[in-house]
């Protein structure tokens, strides 16, 4: 199941974000911007510190309850897909998202690639794609034990959550440890407590 899609421009600015699962904790506008900027910075740093020359940076950040997949275009635009760890054929899905972006944003003469995407056709076709890959699900605490109504307290130390960052070179991986005060939840709030420093 696909939880969210984000598009980050080459300067690290968030130009598009869409959540596809109800029941997940929502971030504020500022938190979305911080998430995009932080991921952009971490992506740039990992491409520099990779022991393999020519590494493109983070391709996947994995936790127990969700994965963040990154696809970077030749122009530097990054597509982030937050999905269930068992979601099949992510590479194919990422390429299809890029095709929809190319058709309805890049080919649109009124769309500046550095500005927020405000295209109804893009939204409609992206929603069709998410439905086609089985990604649109209304989450509740009944069908997903990780959905809770409580908030995460990042300052308490009751539960360990481990994350793995993979580089496109295939040779580097780093583990990030975090302490959260609630059960793991497949929300982007976990990113803040999983070591990205949000």
PDB file of C-alpha atoms in Angstrom:
ATOM      1  CA  UNK A   1       0.000   0.000   0.000  1.00  0.00           C
ATOM      2  CA  UNK A   2       1.222   3.499  -0.820  1.00  0.00           C
ATOM      3  CA  UNK A   3       0.992   5.996   2.023  1.00  0.00           C
ATOM      4  CA  UNK A   4       2.336   9.207   0.458  1.00  0.00           C
ATOM      5  CA  UNK A   5       4.098  10.722  -2.544  1.00  0.00           C
ATOM      6  CA  UNK A   6       6.411  13.751  -2.390  1.00  0.00           C
ATOM      7  CA  UNK A   7       8.224  15.591  -5.168  1.00  0.00           C
ATOM      8  CA  UNK A   8      11.275  17.676  -4.268  1.00  0.00           C
ATOM      9  CA  UNK A   9      12.871  20.100  -6.739  1.00  0.00           C
ATOM     10  CA  UNK A  10      16.621  20.247  -7.384  1.00  0.00           C
ATOM     11  CA  UNK A  11      17.059  22.967  -4.745  1.00  0.00           C
ATOM     12  CA  UNK A  12      15.414  20.861  -2.014  1.00  0.00           C
ATOM     13  CA  UNK A  13      12.040  22.593  -2.049  1.00  0.00           C
ATOM     14  CA  UNK A  14       8.844  20.591  -1.733  1.00  0.00           C
ATOM     15  CA  UNK A  15       6.778  21.114  -4.895  1.00  0.00           C
ATOM     16  CA  UNK A  16       4.181  18.377  -4.345  1.00  0.00           C
ATOM     17  CA  UNK A  17       2.906  16.194  -1.536  1.00  0.00           C
ATOM     18  CA  UNK A  18      -0.102  13.918  -1.331  1.00  0.00           C
ATOM     19  CA  UNK A  19      -1.186  11.450   1.344  1.00  0.00           C
ATOM     20  CA  UNK A  20      -3.203   8.455   0.125  1.00  0.00           C
ATOM     21  CA  UNK A  21      -4.105   6.714   3.372  1.00  0.00           C
ATOM     22  CA  UNK A  22      -6.565   8.040   5.879  1.00  0.00           C
ATOM     23  CA  UNK A  23      -5.877   7.419   9.529  1.00  0.00           C
ATOM     24  CA  UNK A  24      -2.223   8.427   9.390  1.00  0.00           C
ATOM     25  CA  UNK A  25      -0.969  11.332  11.454  1.00  0.00           C
ATOM     26  CA  UNK A  26      -0.878  14.490   9.364  1.00  0.00           C
ATOM     27  CA  UNK A  27       2.121  16.783   9.330  1.00  0.00           C
ATOM     28  CA  UNK A  28       1.872  20.554   9.324  1.00  0.00           C
ATOM     29  CA  UNK A  29       2.916  22.513   6.247  1.00  0.00           C
ATOM     30  CA  UNK A  30       6.180  23.466   7.932  1.00  0.00           C
ATOM     31  CA  UNK A  31       6.907  19.835   8.835  1.00  0.00           C
ATOM     32  CA  UNK A  32       6.433  18.811   5.195  1.00  0.00           C
ATOM     33  CA  UNK A  33       8.909  21.503   4.147  1.00  0.00           C
ATOM     34  CA  UNK A  34      11.412  20.441   6.811  1.00  0.00           C
ATOM     35  CA  UNK A  35      11.040  16.808   5.743  1.00  0.00           C
ATOM     36  CA  UNK A  36      11.799  17.718   2.113  1.00  0.00           C
ATOM     37  CA  UNK A  37      14.770  19.911   2.996  1.00  0.00           C
ATOM     38  CA  UNK A  38      16.201  17.381   5.410  1.00  0.00           C
ATOM     39  CA  UNK A  39      15.862  14.501   2.978  1.00  0.00           C
ATOM     40  CA  UNK A  40      17.464  16.615   0.243  1.00  0.00           C
ATOM     41  CA  UNK A  41      20.425  17.391   2.532  1.00  0.00           C
ATOM     42  CA  UNK A  42      20.869  13.794   3.697  1.00  0.00           C
ATOM     43  CA  UNK A  43      20.611  12.620   0.076  1.00  0.00           C
ATOM     44  CA  UNK A  44      23.388  15.032  -0.954  1.00  0.00           C
ATOM     45  CA  UNK A  45      25.628  14.040   1.959  1.00  0.00           C
ATOM     46  CA  UNK A  46      25.227  10.302   1.362  1.00  0.00           C
ATOM     47  CA  UNK A  47      26.220  10.712  -2.276  1.00  0.00           C
ATOM     48  CA  UNK A  48      29.422  12.461  -1.107  1.00  0.00           C
ATOM     49  CA  UNK A  49      30.383   9.987   1.643  1.00  0.00           C
ATOM     50  CA  UNK A  50      29.715   6.844  -0.369  1.00  0.00           C
ATOM     51  CA  UNK A  51      32.882   4.780  -0.853  1.00  0.00           C
ATOM     52  CA  UNK A  52      31.754   4.026  -4.411  1.00  0.00           C
ATOM     53  CA  UNK A  53      32.403   6.898  -6.847  1.00  0.00           C
ATOM     54  CA  UNK A  54      29.339   8.177  -8.694  1.00  0.00           C
ATOM     55  CA  UNK A  55      26.804   7.137  -6.048  1.00  0.00           C
ATOM     56  CA  UNK A  56      23.520   8.987  -6.396  1.00  0.00           C
ATOM     57  CA  UNK A  57      22.655   8.992  -2.673  1.00  0.00           C
ATOM     58  CA  UNK A  58      19.851   7.389  -0.685  1.00  0.00           C
ATOM     59  CA  UNK A  59      17.500   5.175  -2.644  1.00  0.00           C
ATOM     60  CA  UNK A  60      15.578   3.733   0.301  1.00  0.00           C
ATOM     61  CA  UNK A  61      15.106   4.424   3.983  1.00  0.00           C
ATOM     62  CA  UNK A  62      13.559   1.410   5.710  1.00  0.00           C
ATOM     63  CA  UNK A  63      11.818   0.980   9.059  1.00  0.00           C
ATOM     64  CA  UNK A  64       9.716  -1.832  10.471  1.00  0.00           C
ATOM     65  CA  UNK A  65       6.450  -0.274   9.326  1.00  0.00           C
ATOM     66  CA  UNK A  66       7.218   1.734   6.179  1.00  0.00           C
ATOM     67  CA  UNK A  67       9.833   2.451   3.535  1.00  0.00           C
ATOM     68  CA  UNK A  68      10.716   5.732   1.858  1.00  0.00           C
ATOM     69  CA  UNK A  69      11.858   5.100  -1.709  1.00  0.00           C
ATOM     70  CA  UNK A  70      13.658   7.811  -3.658  1.00  0.00           C
ATOM     71  CA  UNK A  71      13.947   8.167  -7.427  1.00  0.00           C
ATOM     72  CA  UNK A  72      16.120  11.042  -8.665  1.00  0.00           C
ATOM     73  CA  UNK A  73      15.867  12.281 -12.236  1.00  0.00           C
ATOM     74  CA  UNK A  74      18.794  13.559 -14.294  1.00  0.00           C
ATOM     75  CA  UNK A  75      17.621  17.114 -13.598  1.00  0.00           C
ATOM     76  CA  UNK A  76      17.825  16.577  -9.822  1.00  0.00           C
ATOM     77  CA  UNK A  77      14.105  16.304  -9.103  1.00  0.00           C
ATOM     78  CA  UNK A  78      13.452  13.686  -6.410  1.00  0.00           C
ATOM     79  CA  UNK A  79      10.340  11.548  -6.126  1.00  0.00           C
ATOM     80  CA  UNK A  80       9.727  10.107  -2.658  1.00  0.00           C
ATOM     81  CA  UNK A  81       7.276   7.270  -2.232  1.00  0.00           C
ATOM     82  CA  UNK A  82       6.286   6.242   1.296  1.00  0.00           C
ATOM     83  CA  UNK A  83       4.978   2.678   1.124  1.00  0.00           C
ATOM     84  CA  UNK A  84       4.353  -0.467   3.088  1.00  0.00           C
ATOM     85  CA  UNK A  85       7.492  -2.667   3.331  1.00  0.00           C
ATOM     86  CA  UNK A  86       5.649  -5.451   1.461  1.00  0.00           C
ATOM     87  CA  UNK A  87       4.564  -3.220  -1.465  1.00  0.00           C
ATOM     88  CA  UNK A  88       5.616  -5.065  -4.652  1.00  0.00           C
ATOM     89  CA  UNK A  89       7.338  -3.624  -7.757  1.00  0.00           C
ATOM     90  CA  UNK A  90       8.304  -0.249  -6.324  1.00  0.00           C
ATOM     91  CA  UNK A  91      10.775   0.480  -9.153  1.00  0.00           C
ATOM     92  CA  UNK A  92       8.025   0.038 -11.745  1.00  0.00           C
ATOM     93  CA  UNK A  93       5.676   2.238  -9.686  1.00  0.00           C
ATOM     94  CA  UNK A  94       8.313   4.975  -9.373  1.00  0.00           C
ATOM     95  CA  UNK A  95       8.858   4.991 -13.142  1.00  0.00           C
ATOM     96  CA  UNK A  96       5.101   5.216 -13.723  1.00  0.00           C
ATOM     97  CA  UNK A  97       4.897   8.179 -11.310  1.00  0.00           C
ATOM     98  CA  UNK A  98       7.688   9.851 -13.295  1.00  0.00           C
ATOM     99  CA  UNK A  99       5.776   9.204 -16.537  1.00  0.00           C
ATOM    100  CA  UNK A 100       2.656  10.870 -15.114  1.00  0.00           C
ATOM    101  CA  UNK A 101       4.829  13.790 -13.938  1.00  0.00           C
ATOM    102  CA  UNK A 102       6.405  14.082 -17.392  1.00  0.00           C
ATOM    103  CA  UNK A 103       3.058  13.996 -19.171  1.00  0.00           C
ATOM    104  CA  UNK A 104       1.166  16.465 -16.973  1.00  0.00           C
ATOM    105  CA  UNK A 105       3.849  18.724 -15.459  1.00  0.00           C
ATOM    106  CA  UNK A 106       6.976  18.771 -17.614  1.00  0.00           C
ATOM    107  CA  UNK A 107       4.992  19.034 -20.863  1.00  0.00           C
ATOM    108  CA  UNK A 108       2.764  21.743 -19.387  1.00  0.00           C
ATOM    109  CA  UNK A 109       4.055  25.107 -20.671  1.00  0.00           C
ATOM    110  CA  UNK A 110       2.569  26.893 -17.653  1.00  0.00           C
ATOM    111  CA  UNK A 111       4.340  24.697 -15.061  1.00  0.00           C
ATOM    112  CA  UNK A 112       7.696  25.900 -13.760  1.00  0.00           C
ATOM    113  CA  UNK A 113       9.690  22.894 -12.428  1.00  0.00           C
ATOM    114  CA  UNK A 114      10.785  24.874  -9.380  1.00  0.00           C
ATOM    115  CA  UNK A 115       7.263  25.917  -8.373  1.00  0.00           C
ATOM    116  CA  UNK A 116       4.540  23.933  -6.561  1.00  0.00           C
ATOM    117  CA  UNK A 117       2.531  21.618  -8.796  1.00  0.00           C
ATOM    118  CA  UNK A 118      -1.081  22.762  -9.154  1.00  0.00           C
ATOM    119  CA  UNK A 119      -2.414  20.479 -11.877  1.00  0.00           C
ATOM    120  CA  UNK A 120      -5.761  18.761 -11.540  1.00  0.00           C
ATOM    121  CA  UNK A 121      -4.882  16.374 -14.396  1.00  0.00           C
ATOM    122  CA  UNK A 122      -1.689  15.380 -12.569  1.00  0.00           C
ATOM    123  CA  UNK A 123      -3.649  14.713  -9.364  1.00  0.00           C
ATOM    124  CA  UNK A 124      -6.296  12.659 -11.193  1.00  0.00           C
ATOM    125  CA  UNK A 125      -3.812  10.488 -13.095  1.00  0.00           C
ATOM    126  CA  UNK A 126      -1.600  10.006 -10.043  1.00  0.00           C
ATOM    127  CA  UNK A 127      -4.647   8.853  -8.054  1.00  0.00           C
ATOM    128  CA  UNK A 128      -5.517   6.383 -10.841  1.00  0.00           C
ATOM    129  CA  UNK A 129      -1.963   5.044 -10.710  1.00  0.00           C
ATOM    130  CA  UNK A 130      -2.033   4.651  -6.924  1.00  0.00           C
ATOM    131  CA  UNK A 131      -5.373   2.806  -7.147  1.00  0.00           C
ATOM    132  CA  UNK A 132      -4.029   0.582  -9.938  1.00  0.00           C
ATOM    133  CA  UNK A 133      -1.081  -0.587  -7.842  1.00  0.00           C
ATOM    134  CA  UNK A 134      -3.331  -1.244  -4.863  1.00  0.00           C
ATOM    135  CA  UNK A 135      -2.168   1.681  -2.822  1.00  0.00           C
ATOM    136  CA  UNK A 136      -5.348   3.451  -1.777  1.00  0.00           C
ATOM    137  CA  UNK A 137      -6.509   2.029   1.531  1.00  0.00           C
ATOM    138  CA  UNK A 138      -8.336   3.595   4.424  1.00  0.00           C
ATOM    139  CA  UNK A 139      -6.334   2.618   7.474  1.00  0.00           C
ATOM    140  CA  UNK A 140      -7.914   2.091  10.854  1.00  0.00           C
ATOM    141  CA  UNK A 141      -6.692   0.534  14.051  1.00  0.00           C
ATOM    142  CA  UNK A 142      -8.830  -2.506  13.151  1.00  0.00           C
ATOM    143  CA  UNK A 143      -6.964  -3.447   9.952  1.00  0.00           C
ATOM    144  CA  UNK A 144      -3.552  -2.068  10.977  1.00  0.00           C
ATOM    145  CA  UNK A 145      -2.248  -2.530  14.534  1.00  0.00           C
ATOM    146  CA  UNK A 146       0.280   0.297  14.050  1.00  0.00           C
ATOM    147  CA  UNK A 147      -2.388   2.989  13.767  1.00  0.00           C
ATOM    148  CA  UNK A 148      -2.872   4.586  17.143  1.00  0.00           C
ATOM    149  CA  UNK A 149      -4.768   7.601  18.320  1.00  0.00           C
ATOM    150  CA  UNK A 150      -2.014   8.662  20.676  1.00  0.00           C
ATOM    151  CA  UNK A 151       0.779  10.993  19.676  1.00  0.00           C
ATOM    152  CA  UNK A 152       4.414  10.016  19.598  1.00  0.00           C
ATOM    153  CA  UNK A 153       6.547  11.447  22.370  1.00  0.00           C
ATOM    154  CA  UNK A 154      10.056  11.596  20.942  1.00  0.00           C
ATOM    155  CA  UNK A 155      11.577  12.384  24.353  1.00  0.00           C
ATOM    156  CA  UNK A 156      10.647   9.167  26.179  1.00  0.00           C
ATOM    157  CA  UNK A 157      12.644   5.971  25.762  1.00  0.00           C
ATOM    158  CA  UNK A 158      10.205   3.073  25.914  1.00  0.00           C
ATOM    159  CA  UNK A 159      10.642   1.470  22.489  1.00  0.00           C
ATOM    160  CA  UNK A 160      13.548   1.016  20.090  1.00  0.00           C
ATOM    161  CA  UNK A 161      12.919   1.480  16.395  1.00  0.00           C
ATOM    162  CA  UNK A 162      15.668   0.693  13.948  1.00  0.00           C
ATOM    163  CA  UNK A 163      16.046   2.202  10.501  1.00  0.00           C
ATOM    164  CA  UNK A 164      18.318   1.367   7.607  1.00  0.00           C
ATOM    165  CA  UNK A 165      19.547   3.786   4.992  1.00  0.00           C
ATOM    166  CA  UNK A 166      20.611   2.255   1.679  1.00  0.00           C
ATOM    167  CA  UNK A 167      22.721   3.941  -0.942  1.00  0.00           C
ATOM    168  CA  UNK A 168      22.376   3.387  -4.674  1.00  0.00           C
ATOM    169  CA  UNK A 169      25.932   2.118  -4.792  1.00  0.00           C
ATOM    170  CA  UNK A 170      24.730  -0.982  -2.986  1.00  0.00           C
ATOM    171  CA  UNK A 171      27.829  -0.946  -0.862  1.00  0.00           C
ATOM    172  CA  UNK A 172      26.962   1.423   1.922  1.00  0.00           C
ATOM    173  CA  UNK A 173      24.369   1.108   4.611  1.00  0.00           C
ATOM    174  CA  UNK A 174      24.029   2.879   7.904  1.00  0.00           C
ATOM    175  CA  UNK A 175      21.768   2.106  10.821  1.00  0.00           C
ATOM    176  CA  UNK A 176      19.935   4.829  12.635  1.00  0.00           C
ATOM    177  CA  UNK A 177      18.598   4.199  16.108  1.00  0.00           C
ATOM    178  CA  UNK A 178      15.765   6.140  17.664  1.00  0.00           C
ATOM    179  CA  UNK A 179      13.780   6.176  20.849  1.00  0.00           C
ATOM    180  CA  UNK A 180      10.024   6.688  20.685  1.00  0.00           C
ATOM    181  CA  UNK A 181       7.411   6.698  23.379  1.00  0.00           C
ATOM    182  CA  UNK A 182       4.660   4.874  21.474  1.00  0.00           C
ATOM    183  CA  UNK A 183       4.228   1.816  19.312  1.00  0.00           C
ATOM    184  CA  UNK A 184       5.720   2.165  15.826  1.00  0.00           C
ATOM    185  CA  UNK A 185       3.359   3.904  13.458  1.00  0.00           C
ATOM    186  CA  UNK A 186       3.644   4.018   9.659  1.00  0.00           C
ATOM    187  CA  UNK A 187       3.627   7.799   9.639  1.00  0.00           C
ATOM    188  CA  UNK A 188       6.185  10.348   8.710  1.00  0.00           C
ATOM    189  CA  UNK A 189       6.301  11.296  12.382  1.00  0.00           C
ATOM    190  CA  UNK A 190       8.587   8.264  12.689  1.00  0.00           C
ATOM    191  CA  UNK A 191      11.038   9.978  10.363  1.00  0.00           C
ATOM    192  CA  UNK A 192      11.412  12.740  12.928  1.00  0.00           C
ATOM    193  CA  UNK A 193      12.213  10.222  15.629  1.00  0.00           C
ATOM    194  CA  UNK A 194      14.249   7.829  13.499  1.00  0.00           C
ATOM    195  CA  UNK A 195      17.356   9.923  13.335  1.00  0.00           C
ATOM    196  CA  UNK A 196      16.769  12.409  10.517  1.00  0.00           C
ATOM    197  CA  UNK A 197      16.625  15.199  13.075  1.00  0.00           C
ATOM    198  CA  UNK A 198      13.259  16.718  12.193  1.00  0.00           C
TER     199      UNK A 198
END
